[in-house]
PDB file of C-alpha atoms in Angstrom:
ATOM      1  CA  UNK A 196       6.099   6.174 -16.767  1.00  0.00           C
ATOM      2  CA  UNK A 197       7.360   5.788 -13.264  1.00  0.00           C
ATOM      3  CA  UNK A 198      10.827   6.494 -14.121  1.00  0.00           C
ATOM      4  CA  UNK A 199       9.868  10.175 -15.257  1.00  0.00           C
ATOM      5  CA  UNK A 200       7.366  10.777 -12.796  1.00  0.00           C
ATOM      6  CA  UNK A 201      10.302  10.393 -10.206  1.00  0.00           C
ATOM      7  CA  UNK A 202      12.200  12.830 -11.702  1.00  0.00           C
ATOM      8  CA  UNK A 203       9.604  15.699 -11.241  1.00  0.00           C
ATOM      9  CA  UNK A 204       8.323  14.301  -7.966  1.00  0.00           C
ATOM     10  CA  UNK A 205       9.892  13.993  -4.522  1.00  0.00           C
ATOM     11  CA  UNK A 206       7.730  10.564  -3.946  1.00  0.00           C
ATOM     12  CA  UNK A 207       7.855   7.940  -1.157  1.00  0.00           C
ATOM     13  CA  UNK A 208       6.309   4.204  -1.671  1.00  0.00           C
ATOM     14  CA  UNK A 209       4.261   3.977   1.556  1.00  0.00           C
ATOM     15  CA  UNK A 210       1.413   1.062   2.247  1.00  0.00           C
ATOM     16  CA  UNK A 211      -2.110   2.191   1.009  1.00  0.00           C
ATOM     17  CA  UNK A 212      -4.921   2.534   3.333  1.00  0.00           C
ATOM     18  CA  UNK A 213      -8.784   1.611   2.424  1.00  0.00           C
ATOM     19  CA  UNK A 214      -9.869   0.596  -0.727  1.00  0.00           C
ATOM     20  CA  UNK A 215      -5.923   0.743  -1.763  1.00  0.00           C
ATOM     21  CA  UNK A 216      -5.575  -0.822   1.561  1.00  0.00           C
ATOM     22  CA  UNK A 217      -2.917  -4.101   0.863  1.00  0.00           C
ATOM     23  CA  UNK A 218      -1.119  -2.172  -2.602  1.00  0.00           C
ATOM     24  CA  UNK A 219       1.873  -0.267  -2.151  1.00  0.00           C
ATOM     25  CA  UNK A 220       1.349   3.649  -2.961  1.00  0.00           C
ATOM     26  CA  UNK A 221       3.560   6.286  -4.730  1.00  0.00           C
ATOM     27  CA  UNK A 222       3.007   9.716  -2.737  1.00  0.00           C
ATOM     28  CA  UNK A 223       4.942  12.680  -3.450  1.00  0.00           C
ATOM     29  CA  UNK A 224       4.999  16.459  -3.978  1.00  0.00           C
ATOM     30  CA  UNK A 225       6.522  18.519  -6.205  1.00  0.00           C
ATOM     31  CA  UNK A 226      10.526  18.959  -6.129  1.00  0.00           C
ATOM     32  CA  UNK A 227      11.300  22.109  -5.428  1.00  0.00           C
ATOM     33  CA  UNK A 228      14.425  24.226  -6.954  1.00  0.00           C
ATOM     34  CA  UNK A 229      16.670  24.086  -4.107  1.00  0.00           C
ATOM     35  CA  UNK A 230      16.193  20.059  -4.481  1.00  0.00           C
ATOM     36  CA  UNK A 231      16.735  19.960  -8.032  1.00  0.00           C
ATOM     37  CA  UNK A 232      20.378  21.868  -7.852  1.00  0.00           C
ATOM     38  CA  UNK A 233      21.560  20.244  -4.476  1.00  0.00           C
ATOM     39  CA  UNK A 234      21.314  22.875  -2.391  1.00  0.00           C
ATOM     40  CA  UNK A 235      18.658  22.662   1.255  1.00  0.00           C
ATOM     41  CA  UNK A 236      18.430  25.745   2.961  1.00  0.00           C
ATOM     42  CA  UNK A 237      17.256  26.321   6.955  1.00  0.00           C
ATOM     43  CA  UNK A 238      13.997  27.582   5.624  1.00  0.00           C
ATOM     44  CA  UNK A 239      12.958  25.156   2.970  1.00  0.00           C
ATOM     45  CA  UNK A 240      14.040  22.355   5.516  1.00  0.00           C
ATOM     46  CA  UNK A 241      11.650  23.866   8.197  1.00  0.00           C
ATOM     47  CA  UNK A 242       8.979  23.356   5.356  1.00  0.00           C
ATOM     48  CA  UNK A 243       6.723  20.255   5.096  1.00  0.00           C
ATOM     49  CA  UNK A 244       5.649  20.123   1.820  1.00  0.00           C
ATOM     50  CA  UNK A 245       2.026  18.193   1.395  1.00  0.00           C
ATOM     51  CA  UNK A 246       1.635  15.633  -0.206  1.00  0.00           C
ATOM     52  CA  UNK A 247      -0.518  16.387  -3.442  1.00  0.00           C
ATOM     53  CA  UNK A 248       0.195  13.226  -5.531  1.00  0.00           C
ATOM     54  CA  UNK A 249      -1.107   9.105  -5.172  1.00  0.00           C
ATOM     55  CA  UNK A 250      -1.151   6.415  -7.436  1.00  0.00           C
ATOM     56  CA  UNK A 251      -0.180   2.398  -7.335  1.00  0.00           C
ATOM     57  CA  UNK A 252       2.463   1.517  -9.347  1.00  0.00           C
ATOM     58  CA  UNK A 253       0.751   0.152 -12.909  1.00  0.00           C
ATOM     59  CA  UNK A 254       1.114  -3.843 -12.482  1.00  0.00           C
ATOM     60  CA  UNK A 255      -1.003  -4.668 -15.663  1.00  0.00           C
ATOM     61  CA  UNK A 256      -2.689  -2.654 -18.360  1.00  0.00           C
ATOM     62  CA  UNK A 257      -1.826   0.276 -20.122  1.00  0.00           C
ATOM     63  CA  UNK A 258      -2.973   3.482 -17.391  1.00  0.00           C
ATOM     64  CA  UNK A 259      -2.663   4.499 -13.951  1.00  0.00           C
ATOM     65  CA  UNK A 260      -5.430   6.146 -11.797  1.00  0.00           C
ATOM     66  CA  UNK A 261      -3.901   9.655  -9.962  1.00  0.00           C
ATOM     67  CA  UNK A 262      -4.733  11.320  -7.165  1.00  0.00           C
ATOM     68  CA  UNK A 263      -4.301  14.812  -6.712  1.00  0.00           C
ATOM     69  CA  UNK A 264      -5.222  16.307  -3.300  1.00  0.00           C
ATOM     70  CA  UNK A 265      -6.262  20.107  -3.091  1.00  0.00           C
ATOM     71  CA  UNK A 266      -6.863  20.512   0.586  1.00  0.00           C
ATOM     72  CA  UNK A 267      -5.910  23.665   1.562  1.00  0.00           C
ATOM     73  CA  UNK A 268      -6.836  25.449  -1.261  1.00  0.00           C
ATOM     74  CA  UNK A 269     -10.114  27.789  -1.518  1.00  0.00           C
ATOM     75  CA  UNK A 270     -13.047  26.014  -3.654  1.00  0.00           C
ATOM     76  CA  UNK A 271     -13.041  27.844  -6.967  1.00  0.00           C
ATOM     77  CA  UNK A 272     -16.563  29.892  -8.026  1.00  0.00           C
ATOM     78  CA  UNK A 273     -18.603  28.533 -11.140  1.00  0.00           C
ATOM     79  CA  UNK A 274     -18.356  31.047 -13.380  1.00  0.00           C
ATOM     80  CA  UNK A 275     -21.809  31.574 -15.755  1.00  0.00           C
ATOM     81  CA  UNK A 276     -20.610  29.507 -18.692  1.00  0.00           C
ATOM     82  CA  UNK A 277     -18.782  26.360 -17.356  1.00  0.00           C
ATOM     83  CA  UNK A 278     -20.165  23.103 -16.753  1.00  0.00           C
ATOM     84  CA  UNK A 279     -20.695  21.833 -13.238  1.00  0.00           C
ATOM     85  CA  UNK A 280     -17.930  19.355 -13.551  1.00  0.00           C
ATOM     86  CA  UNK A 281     -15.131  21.841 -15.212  1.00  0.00           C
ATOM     87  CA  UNK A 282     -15.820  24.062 -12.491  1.00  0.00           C
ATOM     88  CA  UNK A 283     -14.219  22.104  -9.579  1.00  0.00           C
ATOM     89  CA  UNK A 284     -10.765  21.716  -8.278  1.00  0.00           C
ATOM     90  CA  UNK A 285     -10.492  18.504 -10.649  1.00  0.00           C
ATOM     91  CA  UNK A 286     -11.869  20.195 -13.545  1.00  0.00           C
ATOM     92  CA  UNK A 287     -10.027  23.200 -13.715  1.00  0.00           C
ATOM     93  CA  UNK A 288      -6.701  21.265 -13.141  1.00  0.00           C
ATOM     94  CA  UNK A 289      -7.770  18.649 -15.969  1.00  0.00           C
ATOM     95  CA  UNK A 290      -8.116  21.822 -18.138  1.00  0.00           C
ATOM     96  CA  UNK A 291      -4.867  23.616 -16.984  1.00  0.00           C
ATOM     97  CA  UNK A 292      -3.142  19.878 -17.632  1.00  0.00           C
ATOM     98  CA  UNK A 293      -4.386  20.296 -21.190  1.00  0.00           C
ATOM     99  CA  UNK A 294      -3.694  23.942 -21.702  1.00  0.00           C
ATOM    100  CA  UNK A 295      -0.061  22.928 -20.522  1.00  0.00           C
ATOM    101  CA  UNK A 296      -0.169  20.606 -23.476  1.00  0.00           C
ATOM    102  CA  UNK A 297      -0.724  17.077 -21.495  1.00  0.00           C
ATOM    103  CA  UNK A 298      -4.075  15.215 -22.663  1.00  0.00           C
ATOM    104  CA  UNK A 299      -5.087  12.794 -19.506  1.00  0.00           C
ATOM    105  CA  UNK A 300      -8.599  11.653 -18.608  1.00  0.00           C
ATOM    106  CA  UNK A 301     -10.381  13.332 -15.462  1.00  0.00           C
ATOM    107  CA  UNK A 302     -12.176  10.721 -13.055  1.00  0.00           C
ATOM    108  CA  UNK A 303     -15.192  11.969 -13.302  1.00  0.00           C
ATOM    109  CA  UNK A 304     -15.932  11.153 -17.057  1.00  0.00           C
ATOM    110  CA  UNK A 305     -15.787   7.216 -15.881  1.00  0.00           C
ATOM    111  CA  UNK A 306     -18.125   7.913 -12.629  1.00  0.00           C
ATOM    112  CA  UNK A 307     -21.338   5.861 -13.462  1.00  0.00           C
ATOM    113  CA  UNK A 308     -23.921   7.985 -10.922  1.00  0.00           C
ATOM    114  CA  UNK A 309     -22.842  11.860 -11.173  1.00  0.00           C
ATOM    115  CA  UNK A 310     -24.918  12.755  -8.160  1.00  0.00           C
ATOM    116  CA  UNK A 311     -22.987  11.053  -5.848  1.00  0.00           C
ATOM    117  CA  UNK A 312     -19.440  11.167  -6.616  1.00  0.00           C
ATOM    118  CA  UNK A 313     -17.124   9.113  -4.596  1.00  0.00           C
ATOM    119  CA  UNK A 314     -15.410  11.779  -3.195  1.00  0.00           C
ATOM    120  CA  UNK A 315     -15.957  16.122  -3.035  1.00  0.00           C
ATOM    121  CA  UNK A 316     -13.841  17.205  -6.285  1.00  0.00           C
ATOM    122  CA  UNK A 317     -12.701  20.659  -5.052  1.00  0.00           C
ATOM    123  CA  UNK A 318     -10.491  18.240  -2.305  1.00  0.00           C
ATOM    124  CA  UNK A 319      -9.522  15.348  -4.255  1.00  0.00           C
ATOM    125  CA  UNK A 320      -9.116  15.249  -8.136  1.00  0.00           C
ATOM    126  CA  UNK A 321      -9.187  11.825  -9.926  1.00  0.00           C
ATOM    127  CA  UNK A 322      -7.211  11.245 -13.237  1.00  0.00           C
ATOM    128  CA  UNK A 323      -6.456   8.637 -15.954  1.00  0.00           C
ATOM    129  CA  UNK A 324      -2.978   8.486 -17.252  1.00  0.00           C
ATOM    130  CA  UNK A 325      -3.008   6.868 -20.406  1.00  0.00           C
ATOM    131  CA  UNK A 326       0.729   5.196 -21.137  1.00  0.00           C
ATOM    132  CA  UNK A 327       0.397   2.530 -23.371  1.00  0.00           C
ATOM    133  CA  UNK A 328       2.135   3.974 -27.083  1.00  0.00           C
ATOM    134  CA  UNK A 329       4.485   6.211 -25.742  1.00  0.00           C
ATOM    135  CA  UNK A 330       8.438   6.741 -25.260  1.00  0.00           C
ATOM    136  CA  UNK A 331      10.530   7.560 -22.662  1.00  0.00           C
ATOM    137  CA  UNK A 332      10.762  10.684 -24.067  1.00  0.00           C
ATOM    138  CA  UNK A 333       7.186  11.628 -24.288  1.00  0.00           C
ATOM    139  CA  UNK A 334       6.903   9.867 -20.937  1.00  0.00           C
ATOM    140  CA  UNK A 335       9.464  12.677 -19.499  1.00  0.00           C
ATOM    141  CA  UNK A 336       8.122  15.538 -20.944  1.00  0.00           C
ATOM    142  CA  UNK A 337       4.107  14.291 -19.600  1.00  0.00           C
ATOM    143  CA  UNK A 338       6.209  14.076 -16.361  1.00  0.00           C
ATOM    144  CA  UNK A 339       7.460  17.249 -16.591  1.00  0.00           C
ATOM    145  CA  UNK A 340       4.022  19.623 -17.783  1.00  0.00           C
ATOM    146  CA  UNK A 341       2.612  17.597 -15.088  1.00  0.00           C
ATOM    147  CA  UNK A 342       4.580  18.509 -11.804  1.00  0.00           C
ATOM    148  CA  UNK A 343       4.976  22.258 -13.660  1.00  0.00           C
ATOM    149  CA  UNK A 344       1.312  22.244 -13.790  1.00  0.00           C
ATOM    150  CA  UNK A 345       0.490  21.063 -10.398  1.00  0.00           C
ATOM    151  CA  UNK A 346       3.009  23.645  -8.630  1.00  0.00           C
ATOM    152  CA  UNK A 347       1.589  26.489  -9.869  1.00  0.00           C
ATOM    153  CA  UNK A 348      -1.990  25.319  -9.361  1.00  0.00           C
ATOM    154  CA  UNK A 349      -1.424  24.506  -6.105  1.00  0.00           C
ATOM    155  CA  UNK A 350       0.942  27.360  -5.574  1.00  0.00           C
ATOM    156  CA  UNK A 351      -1.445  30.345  -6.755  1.00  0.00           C
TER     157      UNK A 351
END
């Protein structure tokens, strides 16, 4: 799983802080297109990209937990018919994810006390990546609806 998810993601191993405080974190953005064919122009060098992706590096088990960050982006508005939970930043993106043809778990499913979550879900958006039947192959195209997915959420 780590393998593809490095060749969608421009990604860094960097020490965690707090609770991941002593693990070693993945964070990364999205590639862009003038990464993917070699070329770096003046303008898209000038650019920091943020960071929108965490997660440790699986040790044990059969999932990863994944951080996406959505600072920056305006909070979405509930419309009438969605549930409280589908209509945040991780909700919507959860749905998008699936839409794009990628089932993964959203955090707030295993969240024992849903009026306090741990963290506000329009910023941060918590999800379970499920690897533990699955081939390179399917492993690389997850990878791939998943960094395609994220870009143009973030991006819109």
């Amino acid at each position: 799983m780590i393998d593809a998810m490095l060749h969608e993601l421009d990604v860094e191993l960097v020490p965690g802080e707090g609770i991941l405080g002593g693990a070693m974190v993945f964070e990364g953005t999205v590639k862009d297109e003038h990464h993917e064919k070699g070329k770096v122009d003046e303008k898209s060098q000038m650019k920091k990209k943020k960071i929108r992706v965490r997660f440790v590096p699986p040790t044990s088990g059969m999932f990863v937990w994944v951080r996406v960050d959505f600072t920056g982006l305006l909070p979405p508005i509930r419309a009438p018919d969605e549930e409280e939970d589908e209509a945040t930043h991780e909700g919507r993106f959860w749905n998008h994810l699936a839409e794009g043809g990628l089932l993964i778990v959203p955090g707030w499913i295993f969240r024992g006390e849903k009026n306090h979550p741990p963290s506000d879900p329009n910023v941060y958006g918590h999800y379970r990546v499920s690897f533990s039947d699955s081939t390179l192959e399917n492993m690389t195209k997850a990878s791939k609806i998943f960094a395609k997915v994220l870009k143009e959420y973030c991006d819109k």
